[in-house]
Amino acid sequence: MSLIAITEVKKRFGDNEVLKGISIDVARGEVVAIIGKSGSGKSTLLRCINGLETIDQGSIVVAGAQFLPDEVHLKALRLKVGMIFQQFNLFPHLTAGGNVMLSQMVVKKTPKEDAEAVARKMLDRVGLAHKFDALPDELSGGQQQRVAIARALAMQPIALLCDEITSALDPELVAEVLAVVKELAAEGMTLVMVTHEMRFARDVCSRVVFMHQGRVHEIGAPEDVFANPRTPELRQFLGVQ
Amino acid sequence: MTEFSFWDILRNLLLAARWTVVLSLVSFIGGGIVGAALLFLRIGARRGMRVLSRGYIQLFQGTPLLMQLFLAFFGLGLFGIDVPAWLAACIALILWTAAFLAEIWRGCVESIAKGQWEASASLGMGYLQQMRYVILPQALKVAVPPTVGFSVQVVKGTALTSIIGFVELSKAGSIVTNATFQPFTVYGLVALIYFALCWPLSKSSQLLERKLNVAHRNH
């Protein structure tokens, strides 16, 4: 059974239909890259999986948790899928450690000592154990994004959604974040990522989804999608003729 | 005819200034509490409450404080309730302050980046948890300078209560003038006392703004 089942999802903003019936199944342990031009609906799709956007039609089921727009269902859904954002969105008033501890204590009611132990472990996992007491202001973009990953991991999600997580980074900082993601993938974490890093998508992902105008235009293994693009839209997007 | 020394005048004005200070404090603290409640209704999930709160704020921001004082003082009297001047002054100023503070604070809450809401939501926090642990701690920092700045308006607003007969600094000024026939000296002193009360507040608002901005430079 698939871990994330997206079935015929439609979403419109006013007159603009952003998602026109999307169906994707993601199996446990899969790493799926969603590529496409801006405005193709890829970020919106990701945000729907986490319940940050409501859907108009269709269904999204994550490990048995149905997407329904009330607080109880949303919370159940969000405990299963973590999300990492382009702009990191660390809490600026808390230290790196505090960022990783907060939701454990508030949402899961984990005692402080245990939350701290988990936070130290997760920060160590992203290579930032020594930055436990640093404020987000004092960290580079790449470090902030790694803290954000640690923060999501601390909730022990079964899948992670990554929304263009390297797009706001200086080029030399991209690698350190991708290295962390690659490691997660190797450990068997289910990942759905919207990305512009084609090389990364080709090397790490098990499947690539090309979205175009609110639809899944092509889907397949990275070697197929990148080596033999079937549609002119994908060929144009990849810059091959 | 009795002679009044400069010292007599100043002493009487300073004694009355105590009431200006007390009234300011009561208005500010009371207004802060009512304002916080209004704020939560204003940005809360319930539509009816949002509309109600917005209506309240518009009403109190859109009418002169003087009218509000009159209404509190004479309006309740129409229902046979005898309202002493000090009580009417407190009620009107608290309600007026609350409307402005609620609106100032709403701006502060809304200035917090949307990503903070999304990040905390994606970690499974509910609305109240987001507010308590993520949004308000940041919004409070933003809110301190404008709130302290607004307290200056509250201090000056208390002057209007003289019109319903509450004896604070301004009212004392006119009483002393009537007794001494030295309006320039008396009102000059009154102005200086107001300035002595307000200036430290404005100055600290400025300093706080600079200080908190430094701590927050990247956001």
Coordinates of N, CA and C in Angstrom, one line a residue, chain A:
Chain A
M1 N 0.8 -1.2 0.0 CA 0.0 0.0 0.0 C 0.9 1.3 0.0
S2 N 0.4 2.3 -0.7 CA 1.2 3.5 -0.8 C 1.1 4.3 0.5
L3 N 2.2 5.0 0.8 CA 2.2 5.7 2.0 C 1.4 7.0 1.9
I4 N 1.6 7.7 0.7 CA 0.9 8.9 0.4 C 0.1 8.6 -0.8
A5 N -1.2 8.7 -0.7 CA -2.1 8.5 -1.9 C -2.8 9.8 -2.2
I6 N -2.4 10.3 -3.3 CA -3.1 11.6 -3.8 C -4.0 11.2 -5.0
T7 N -5.3 11.4 -4.8 CA -6.2 11.0 -5.8 C -7.0 12.1 -6.4
E8 N -6.9 12.4 -7.7 CA -7.8 13.3 -8.4 C -7.9 14.7 -7.6
V9 N -6.8 15.2 -7.1 CA -6.9 16.4 -6.3 C -7.0 17.6 -7.2
K10 N -8.0 18.4 -6.9 CA -8.2 19.7 -7.6 C -8.2 20.8 -6.6
K11 N -7.6 21.9 -7.1 CA -7.5 23.1 -6.2 C -7.6 24.4 -7.1
R12 N -8.4 25.3 -6.7 CA -8.5 26.6 -7.4 C -8.3 27.7 -6.5
F13 N -7.6 28.8 -6.9 CA -7.6 30.1 -6.3 C -8.5 31.0 -7.1
G14 N -9.7 31.3 -6.6 CA -10.6 32.1 -7.4 C -10.9 31.5 -8.8
D15 N -10.6 32.2 -9.8 CA -10.8 31.6 -11.2 C -9.7 30.8 -11.7
N16 N -8.6 30.8 -11.0 CA -7.4 30.1 -11.5 C -7.3 28.7 -10.9
E17 N -7.6 27.7 -11.8 CA -7.4 26.3 -11.3 C -6.0 25.9 -11.3
V18 N -5.4 25.7 -10.1 CA -4.0 25.5 -10.0 C -3.7 24.0 -10.1
L19 N -4.5 23.2 -9.5 CA -4.3 21.7 -9.7 C -5.6 21.2 -10.4
K20 N -5.3 20.5 -11.5 CA -6.5 20.0 -12.3 C -6.6 18.5 -12.3
G21 N -6.7 18.0 -11.1 CA -6.8 16.5 -11.0 C -5.5 15.8 -11.0
I22 N -4.9 15.8 -9.8 CA -3.5 15.2 -9.7 C -3.7 13.9 -9.0
S23 N -3.1 12.9 -9.5 CA -3.0 11.6 -8.8 C -1.6 11.1 -8.8
I24 N -1.1 10.9 -7.6 CA 0.3 10.3 -7.4 C 0.2 9.4 -6.2
D25 N 0.9 8.3 -6.3 CA 1.0 7.4 -5.1 C 2.5 7.4 -4.8
V26 N 2.8 7.6 -3.5 CA 4.2 7.5 -3.1 C 4.3 6.3 -2.1
A27 N 5.2 5.4 -2.4 CA 5.4 4.3 -1.6 C 6.4 4.6 -0.4
R28 N 6.4 3.8 0.6 CA 7.3 4.0 1.7 C 8.7 3.9 1.3
G29 N 9.5 4.9 1.7 CA 10.9 4.9 1.3 C 11.3 5.5 0.0
E30 N 10.2 5.9 -0.7 CA 10.5 6.5 -2.1 C 11.0 7.9 -1.9
V31 N 11.8 8.4 -2.9 CA 12.2 9.8 -2.9 C 11.7 10.3 -4.2
V32 N 10.7 11.2 -4.1 CA 10.0 11.7 -5.3 C 10.4 13.2 -5.5
A33 N 10.9 13.5 -6.7 CA 11.1 14.9 -7.0 C 10.0 15.4 -7.9
I34 N 9.5 16.6 -7.5 CA 8.5 17.2 -8.4 C 9.2 18.4 -9.1
I35 N 9.2 18.4 -10.4 CA 9.9 19.5 -11.1 C 8.8 20.1 -12.0
G36 N 9.2 21.3 -12.5 CA 8.2 22.0 -13.4 C 8.5 23.5 -13.3
K37 N 7.9 24.2 -14.2 CA 8.0 25.7 -14.2 C 7.3 26.3 -13.0
S38 N 7.7 27.5 -12.6 CA 6.9 28.2 -11.6 C 5.5 28.4 -12.1
G39 N 4.5 28.2 -11.2 CA 3.2 28.4 -11.6 C 2.6 27.1 -12.1
S40 N 3.3 26.0 -12.1 CA 2.8 24.7 -12.6 C 2.0 24.0 -11.5
G41 N 2.0 24.6 -10.3 CA 1.2 24.0 -9.2 C 2.0 23.0 -8.3
K42 N 3.3 22.9 -8.5 CA 4.1 21.9 -7.7 C 4.2 22.3 -6.2
S43 N 4.4 23.6 -5.9 CA 4.4 24.0 -4.5 C 3.1 23.8 -3.9
T44 N 2.0 24.2 -4.6 CA 0.7 24.1 -4.1 C 0.3 22.7 -3.7
L45 N 0.7 21.7 -4.6 CA 0.5 20.3 -4.3 C 1.1 19.9 -3.0
L46 N 2.4 20.3 -2.9 CA 3.1 20.0 -1.7 C 2.4 20.5 -0.4
R47 N 2.0 21.8 -0.5 CA 1.3 22.4 0.6 C 0.0 21.8 0.9
C48 N -0.7 21.2 -0.1 CA -1.9 20.5 0.1 C -1.7 19.2 0.9
I49 N -0.5 18.5 0.6 CA -0.2 17.3 1.3 C -0.1 17.5 2.8
N50 N 0.4 18.7 3.2 CA 0.6 19.0 4.6 C -0.6 19.8 5.2
G51 N -1.6 20.1 4.4 CA -2.8 20.7 4.9 C -2.6 22.2 5.0
L52 N -1.6 22.8 4.4 CA -1.4 24.3 4.5 C -2.4 24.9 3.5
E53 N -2.8 24.2 2.5 CA -3.8 24.6 1.6 C -5.0 23.6 1.7
T54 N -6.2 24.0 1.6 CA -7.3 23.1 1.5 C -7.5 22.6 0.0
I55 N -8.1 21.5 -0.2 CA -8.3 21.0 -1.5 C -9.8 21.1 -1.8
D56 N -10.1 21.3 -3.1 CA -11.5 21.5 -3.5 C -12.1 20.1 -3.8
Q57 N -11.4 19.3 -4.4 CA -11.9 17.9 -4.8 C -10.8 16.9 -4.7
G58 N -11.2 15.6 -4.6 CA -10.2 14.6 -4.6 C -9.9 14.2 -3.1
S59 N -8.9 13.4 -2.9 CA -8.5 13.0 -1.6 C -7.0 12.9 -1.4
I60 N -6.5 13.1 -0.3 CA -5.1 12.9 0.1 C -5.1 12.1 1.3
V61 N -4.5 10.9 1.3 CA -4.4 10.0 2.4 C -3.0 9.7 2.7
V62 N -2.6 10.0 3.9 CA -1.2 9.8 4.3 C -1.2 8.7 5.4
A63 N -0.7 7.5 5.1 CA -0.6 6.4 6.1 C -2.0 6.3 6.8
G64 N -3.1 6.3 6.1 CA -4.3 6.1 6.7 C -5.0 7.4 7.2
A65 N -4.2 8.5 7.3 CA -4.8 9.7 7.8 C -5.4 10.5 6.6
Q66 N -6.7 10.7 6.6 CA -7.3 11.4 5.5 C -7.2 12.9 5.8
F67 N -7.0 13.6 4.7 CA -6.9 15.1 4.8 C -8.3 15.6 4.9
L68 N -8.6 16.2 6.1 CA -9.9 16.9 6.3 C -9.5 18.2 7.0
P69 N -10.2 19.3 6.6 CA -9.7 20.6 7.1 C -10.2 21.0 8.5
D70 N -10.2 20.1 9.4 CA -10.4 20.5 10.8 C -9.2 20.2 11.6
E71 N -9.1 20.9 12.8 CA -7.9 20.9 13.5 C -7.4 19.5 14.0
V72 N -8.3 18.6 14.3 CA -8.0 17.3 14.8 C -7.3 16.5 13.6
H73 N -8.0 16.5 12.5 CA -7.4 15.7 11.3 C -6.1 16.3 10.8
L74 N -6.1 17.7 10.8 CA -4.9 18.3 10.3 C -3.7 18.0 11.2
K75 N -4.0 17.9 12.5 CA -2.9 17.6 13.4 C -2.4 16.2 13.2
A76 N -3.3 15.3 13.1 CA -2.9 13.9 12.8 C -2.1 13.8 11.6
L77 N -2.5 14.5 10.5 CA -1.8 14.5 9.3 C -0.4 15.1 9.4
R78 N -0.3 16.2 10.2 CA 1.0 16.9 10.3 C 2.0 16.2 11.2
L79 N 1.4 15.3 12.1 CA 2.3 14.5 12.9 C 3.0 13.5 12.0
K80 N 2.4 13.1 10.9 CA 3.0 12.1 10.0 C 3.9 12.7 9.0
V81 N 3.6 13.9 8.5 CA 4.5 14.5 7.5 C 5.1 15.8 8.0
G82 N 6.4 15.9 7.9 CA 7.1 17.1 8.3 C 7.2 17.9 7.0
M83 N 7.4 19.2 7.2 CA 7.6 20.1 6.0 C 8.8 21.0 6.2
I84 N 9.6 21.2 5.2 CA 10.7 22.1 5.2 C 10.5 23.1 4.1
F85 N 10.7 24.4 4.5 CA 10.4 25.5 3.6 C 11.6 26.2 2.9
Q86 N 11.2 26.8 1.8 CA 12.3 27.6 1.1 C 13.0 28.6 2.0
Q87 N 12.1 29.3 2.8 CA 12.7 30.4 3.7 C 13.0 29.9 5.1
F88 N 13.3 28.7 5.3 CA 13.7 28.0 6.6 C 12.6 28.2 7.6
N89 N 12.1 29.4 7.8 CA 11.1 29.7 8.9 C 11.4 29.2 10.2
L90 N 12.7 29.4 10.6 CA 13.0 29.1 12.0 C 12.4 30.1 12.9
F91 N 12.1 29.8 14.2 CA 11.6 30.7 15.1 C 12.7 31.6 15.6
P92 N 12.7 32.9 15.2 CA 13.9 33.7 15.5 C 14.2 34.0 16.9
H93 N 13.1 33.8 17.8 CA 13.3 34.1 19.2 C 13.8 33.0 20.0
L94 N 14.0 31.8 19.3 CA 14.5 30.6 20.0 C 15.9 30.2 19.5
T95 N 16.7 29.6 20.3 CA 17.9 29.0 19.8 C 17.7 27.9 18.9
A96 N 18.7 27.4 18.2 CA 18.6 26.2 17.3 C 18.0 25.1 18.1
G97 N 18.6 24.9 19.3 CA 18.1 23.8 20.2 C 16.6 24.0 20.5
G98 N 16.3 25.3 20.9 CA 14.9 25.6 21.3 C 13.9 25.4 20.1
N99 N 14.4 25.7 18.9 CA 13.6 25.4 17.7 C 13.2 24.0 17.6
V100 N 14.2 23.1 17.9 CA 14.0 21.7 17.7 C 13.2 21.1 18.9
M101 N 13.3 21.8 20.0 CA 12.6 21.2 21.2 C 11.1 21.7 21.3
L102 N 10.8 22.9 20.8 CA 9.5 23.5 21.0 C 8.3 22.6 20.7
S103 N 8.3 22.1 19.5 CA 7.1 21.4 19.1 C 7.0 20.0 19.8
Q104 N 8.1 19.4 20.1 CA 8.1 18.2 20.9 C 7.4 18.4 22.2
M105 N 7.8 19.5 22.9 CA 7.2 19.8 24.2 C 5.8 20.2 24.2
V106 N 5.5 21.1 23.1 CA 4.1 21.7 23.1 C 3.1 20.7 22.5
V107 N 3.5 20.0 21.4 CA 2.6 19.2 20.7 C 2.5 17.8 21.3
K108 N 3.7 17.2 21.5 CA 3.8 15.8 22.0 C 3.9 15.7 23.5
K109 N 4.0 16.9 24.2 CA 4.1 16.9 25.6 C 5.3 16.1 26.1
T110 N 6.3 16.1 25.3 CA 7.6 15.4 25.8 C 8.2 16.2 26.9
P111 N 8.6 15.6 28.0 CA 9.3 16.3 29.1 C 10.6 17.0 28.5
K112 N 10.9 18.1 29.2 CA 12.0 19.0 28.6 C 13.3 18.2 28.4
E113 N 13.7 17.4 29.4 CA 15.0 16.7 29.3 C 15.0 15.8 28.1
D114 N 13.9 15.0 27.9 CA 13.8 14.1 26.7 C 13.9 14.9 25.4
A115 N 13.1 16.0 25.4 CA 13.1 16.8 24.2 C 14.5 17.4 23.9
E116 N 15.2 17.7 24.9 CA 16.5 18.3 24.7 C 17.5 17.2 24.2
A117 N 17.3 16.0 24.7 CA 18.1 14.9 24.3 C 17.9 14.6 22.8
V118 N 16.6 14.6 22.4 CA 16.2 14.4 21.0 C 16.8 15.5 20.1
A119 N 16.7 16.7 20.6 CA 17.1 17.9 19.9 C 18.6 17.8 19.6
R120 N 19.4 17.4 20.7 CA 20.8 17.3 20.5 C 21.1 16.2 19.5
K121 N 20.4 15.1 19.5 CA 20.6 14.0 18.6 C 20.3 14.4 17.2
M122 N 19.2 15.1 17.0 CA 18.8 15.6 15.6 C 19.8 16.6 15.1
L123 N 20.2 17.5 15.9 CA 21.2 18.5 15.5 C 22.5 17.9 15.1
D124 N 22.8 16.9 15.9 CA 24.1 16.1 15.6 C 23.9 15.4 14.2
R125 N 22.7 14.9 13.9 CA 22.5 14.2 12.7 C 22.6 15.1 11.5
V126 N 22.3 16.4 11.6 CA 22.5 17.3 10.5 C 23.9 18.1 10.6
G127 N 24.7 17.6 11.6 CA 26.0 18.2 11.7 C 26.1 19.5 12.4
L128 N 25.2 19.8 13.3 CA 25.2 21.1 13.9 C 25.1 21.0 15.5
A129 N 25.6 19.9 16.0 CA 25.5 19.7 17.5 C 26.1 20.9 18.2
H130 N 27.2 21.4 17.6 CA 27.9 22.5 18.3 C 27.1 23.8 18.2
K131 N 26.0 23.9 17.5 CA 25.2 25.2 17.4 C 24.0 25.1 18.2
F132 N 23.9 24.3 19.2 CA 22.7 24.1 20.0 C 22.2 25.4 20.5
D133 N 23.1 26.2 21.0 CA 22.7 27.5 21.7 C 22.7 28.7 20.8
A134 N 22.9 28.5 19.5 CA 23.0 29.7 18.6 C 21.6 30.1 18.2
L135 N 21.4 31.4 18.1 CA 20.2 31.9 17.5 C 20.2 31.8 16.0
P136 N 19.0 31.7 15.4 CA 19.0 31.6 13.9 C 19.7 32.7 13.2
D137 N 19.7 34.0 13.8 CA 20.4 35.1 13.3 C 21.9 34.8 13.1
E138 N 22.4 34.0 14.0 CA 23.9 33.8 14.0 C 24.3 32.7 13.1
L139 N 23.3 32.1 12.4 CA 23.6 30.9 11.5 C 23.6 31.3 10.1
S140 N 24.3 30.6 9.3 CA 24.3 30.8 7.8 C 22.9 30.2 7.3
G141 N 22.6 30.6 6.1 CA 21.4 30.0 5.5 C 21.4 28.5 5.5
G142 N 22.5 27.9 5.1 CA 22.6 26.5 5.0 C 22.4 25.9 6.4
Q143 N 23.0 26.5 7.4 CA 22.9 26.0 8.8 C 21.4 26.1 9.2
Q144 N 20.8 27.3 8.9 CA 19.4 27.4 9.3 C 18.5 26.4 8.7
Q145 N 18.8 26.1 7.4 CA 18.0 25.1 6.8 C 18.2 23.7 7.4
R146 N 19.4 23.4 7.8 CA 19.7 22.1 8.5 C 19.0 22.0 9.8
V147 N 19.0 23.2 10.5 CA 18.2 23.2 11.8 C 16.7 22.9 11.5
A148 N 16.2 23.5 10.4 CA 14.8 23.3 10.1 C 14.6 21.8 9.8
I149 N 15.5 21.2 9.2 CA 15.4 19.7 8.9 C 15.4 19.0 10.2
A150 N 16.3 19.3 11.1 CA 16.4 18.7 12.4 C 15.1 18.9 13.2
R151 N 14.5 20.1 13.1 CA 13.3 20.4 13.8 C 12.1 19.5 13.3
A152 N 12.1 19.3 11.9 CA 11.0 18.5 11.4 C 11.3 17.0 11.8
L153 N 12.5 16.6 11.8 CA 12.9 15.2 12.1 C 12.5 14.9 13.6
A154 N 12.7 15.9 14.4 CA 12.4 15.6 15.9 C 11.0 15.2 16.1
M155 N 10.1 15.4 15.2 CA 8.7 15.0 15.4 C 8.5 13.6 14.9
Q156 N 9.6 13.0 14.5 CA 9.6 11.6 13.9 C 8.5 11.4 12.9
P157 N 8.5 12.2 11.8 CA 7.5 12.0 10.8 C 7.9 10.8 9.9
I158 N 6.8 10.2 9.2 CA 7.1 9.1 8.4 C 7.4 9.6 6.9
A159 N 7.2 10.9 6.7 CA 7.6 11.4 5.4 C 7.9 12.9 5.6
L160 N 8.8 13.4 4.7 CA 9.2 14.8 4.7 C 8.9 15.4 3.4
L161 N 8.3 16.6 3.5 CA 8.0 17.4 2.3 C 9.0 18.5 2.2
C162 N 9.7 18.7 1.1 CA 10.7 19.7 1.0 C 10.3 20.7 -0.1
D163 N 10.0 21.9 0.2 CA 9.5 22.9 -0.8 C 10.7 23.8 -1.2
E164 N 11.3 23.4 -2.3 CA 12.4 24.2 -2.8 C 13.4 24.6 -1.7
I165 N 13.9 23.7 -1.0 CA 14.6 24.0 0.3 C 16.0 24.6 0.0
T166 N 16.5 24.5 -1.2 CA 17.8 25.1 -1.5 C 17.7 26.4 -2.3
S167 N 16.5 26.8 -2.7 CA 16.4 27.9 -3.6 C 16.8 29.3 -3.0
A168 N 16.7 29.4 -1.7 CA 17.0 30.7 -1.1 C 18.5 30.7 -0.6
L169 N 19.2 29.7 -0.9 CA 20.6 29.6 -0.4 C 21.6 30.0 -1.4
D170 N 22.7 30.6 -0.9 CA 23.9 30.9 -1.8 C 24.4 29.6 -2.3
P171 N 24.9 29.6 -3.6 CA 25.3 28.4 -4.2 C 26.2 27.5 -3.4
E172 N 27.2 28.1 -2.7 CA 28.1 27.3 -1.9 C 27.5 26.6 -0.7
L173 N 26.3 27.0 -0.4 CA 25.6 26.4 0.8 C 24.7 25.3 0.4
V174 N 24.4 25.2 -0.9 CA 23.4 24.2 -1.3 C 23.9 22.8 -1.0
A175 N 25.1 22.5 -1.2 CA 25.6 21.2 -1.1 C 25.4 20.6 0.3
E176 N 25.7 21.5 1.3 CA 25.6 20.9 2.7 C 24.2 20.5 3.0
V177 N 23.2 21.2 2.5 CA 21.8 20.9 2.8 C 21.4 19.6 2.0
L178 N 21.9 19.6 0.7 CA 21.5 18.4 -0.1 C 22.2 17.1 0.5
A179 N 23.4 17.3 1.0 CA 24.1 16.2 1.6 C 23.2 15.6 2.8
V180 N 22.6 16.4 3.6 CA 21.7 15.9 4.6 C 20.6 15.2 4.1
V181 N 19.9 15.8 3.0 CA 18.8 15.2 2.4 C 19.1 13.8 1.8
K182 N 20.3 13.8 1.2 CA 20.8 12.5 0.6 C 20.9 11.4 1.6
E183 N 21.5 11.8 2.8 CA 21.6 10.9 3.9 C 20.3 10.4 4.4
L184 N 19.3 11.3 4.5 CA 18.0 10.9 4.9 C 17.4 9.8 3.9
A185 N 17.6 10.1 2.6 CA 17.1 9.2 1.6 C 17.7 7.9 1.8
A186 N 19.0 7.9 2.0 CA 19.8 6.6 2.2 C 19.3 5.8 3.4
E187 N 18.8 6.5 4.4 CA 18.3 5.9 5.6 C 16.9 5.4 5.4
G188 N 16.3 5.7 4.2 CA 15.0 5.1 4.0 C 13.8 6.1 4.3
M189 N 14.1 7.3 4.5 CA 13.0 8.3 4.8 C 12.3 8.6 3.5
T190 N 11.0 8.6 3.6 CA 10.1 9.0 2.4 C 10.2 10.5 2.2
L191 N 10.6 10.9 1.0 CA 10.7 12.3 0.7 C 9.9 12.7 -0.5
V192 N 9.2 13.8 -0.4 CA 8.6 14.4 -1.6 C 9.2 15.8 -1.7
M193 N 10.0 16.0 -2.8 CA 10.6 17.4 -2.8 C 10.4 18.1 -4.1
V194 N 9.9 19.3 -4.0 CA 9.9 20.2 -5.1 C 11.3 20.8 -5.2
T195 N 11.9 20.7 -6.4 CA 13.3 21.1 -6.5 C 13.6 21.6 -7.9
H196 N 14.6 22.5 -7.9 CA 15.2 22.9 -9.2 C 16.6 22.3 -9.4
E197 N 17.0 21.4 -8.4 CA 18.3 20.8 -8.5 C 18.2 19.5 -9.3
M198 N 18.3 19.7 -10.6 CA 18.1 18.5 -11.5 C 19.1 17.4 -11.3
R199 N 20.3 17.8 -11.0 CA 21.3 16.8 -10.8 C 21.0 15.9 -9.6
F200 N 20.6 16.7 -8.6 CA 20.2 16.0 -7.3 C 19.0 15.0 -7.6
A201 N 18.0 15.5 -8.3 CA 16.9 14.7 -8.7 C 17.3 13.5 -9.4
R202 N 18.2 13.6 -10.3 CA 18.7 12.5 -11.1 C 19.4 11.5 -10.3
D203 N 20.2 12.0 -9.4 CA 21.1 11.1 -8.6 C 20.4 10.4 -7.5
V204 N 19.5 11.1 -6.8 CA 19.0 10.6 -5.5 C 17.6 10.1 -5.6
C205 N 16.8 10.6 -6.5 CA 15.4 10.3 -6.5 C 15.0 9.0 -7.2
S206 N 14.0 8.4 -6.6 CA 13.5 7.1 -7.2 C 12.5 7.4 -8.4
R207 N 11.8 8.5 -8.2 CA 10.9 8.9 -9.3 C 10.9 10.4 -9.5
V208 N 10.6 10.8 -10.7 CA 10.5 12.2 -11.0 C 9.1 12.5 -11.6
V209 N 8.5 13.6 -11.0 CA 7.2 14.0 -11.5 C 7.4 15.3 -12.2
F210 N 7.0 15.4 -13.5 CA 7.1 16.7 -14.2 C 5.7 17.3 -14.2
M211 N 5.5 18.4 -13.6 CA 4.1 19.1 -13.6 C 4.1 20.2 -14.6
H212 N 3.0 20.3 -15.3 CA 2.8 21.4 -16.2 C 1.3 21.8 -16.2
Q213 N 1.1 23.1 -16.0 CA -0.2 23.6 -16.0 C -1.2 22.9 -15.1
G214 N -0.8 22.5 -13.9 CA -1.7 21.9 -13.0 C -1.9 20.4 -13.2
R215 N -1.2 19.8 -14.1 CA -1.4 18.4 -14.3 C 0.0 17.7 -14.2
V216 N -0.1 16.4 -13.9 CA 1.2 15.6 -14.0 C 1.4 15.3 -15.4
H217 N 2.4 15.9 -16.0 CA 2.7 15.8 -17.4 C 3.5 14.5 -17.8
E218 N 4.5 14.3 -17.0 CA 5.3 13.1 -17.2 C 5.7 12.6 -15.8
I219 N 5.8 11.2 -15.7 CA 6.2 10.7 -14.4 C 7.0 9.4 -14.7
G220 N 8.0 9.2 -14.0 CA 8.8 8.0 -14.2 C 10.1 8.0 -13.5
A221 N 10.9 7.0 -13.7 CA 12.3 6.9 -13.1 C 13.1 8.0 -13.7
P222 N 14.0 8.6 -12.9 CA 14.8 9.7 -13.3 C 15.6 9.5 -14.6
E223 N 16.1 8.2 -14.8 CA 16.8 8.0 -16.0 C 15.9 8.1 -17.3
D224 N 14.7 7.7 -17.1 CA 13.8 7.8 -18.3 C 13.4 9.3 -18.5
V225 N 13.0 9.9 -17.4 CA 12.4 11.2 -17.6 C 13.5 12.2 -18.1
F226 N 14.7 12.1 -17.6 CA 15.8 13.0 -18.0 C 16.4 12.6 -19.3
A227 N 16.5 11.3 -19.6 CA 17.2 10.8 -20.8 C 16.2 10.8 -22.0
N228 N 15.0 10.4 -21.8 CA 14.0 10.4 -22.9 C 12.7 11.1 -22.6
P229 N 12.8 12.5 -22.5 CA 11.6 13.2 -22.3 C 10.7 13.0 -23.5
R230 N 9.4 12.7 -23.2 CA 8.5 12.3 -24.3 C 7.8 13.5 -24.8
T231 N 7.5 14.5 -23.9 CA 6.7 15.6 -24.4 C 7.5 16.8 -24.7
P232 N 7.1 17.7 -25.6 CA 7.8 18.9 -26.0 C 8.0 19.8 -24.7
E233 N 7.0 19.8 -23.9 CA 7.0 20.7 -22.7 C 8.2 20.3 -21.8
L234 N 8.4 19.0 -21.5 CA 9.5 18.6 -20.7 C 10.8 18.8 -21.4
R235 N 10.8 18.6 -22.7 CA 12.1 18.8 -23.4 C 12.5 20.2 -23.3
Q236 N 11.5 21.1 -23.4 CA 11.8 22.5 -23.4 C 12.3 22.9 -21.9
F237 N 11.6 22.3 -20.9 CA 11.9 22.6 -19.6 C 13.4 22.2 -19.3
L238 N 13.7 21.0 -19.8 CA 15.1 20.5 -19.5 C 16.1 21.1 -20.4
G239 N 15.6 21.9 -21.4 CA 16.6 22.5 -22.3 C 17.2 21.6 -23.3
V240 N 16.6 20.5 -23.6 CA 17.1 19.6 -24.6 C 16.2 19.6 -25.9
Q241 N 16.8 19.4 -27.0 CA 16.0 19.4 -28.2 C 16.0 18.1 -28.9

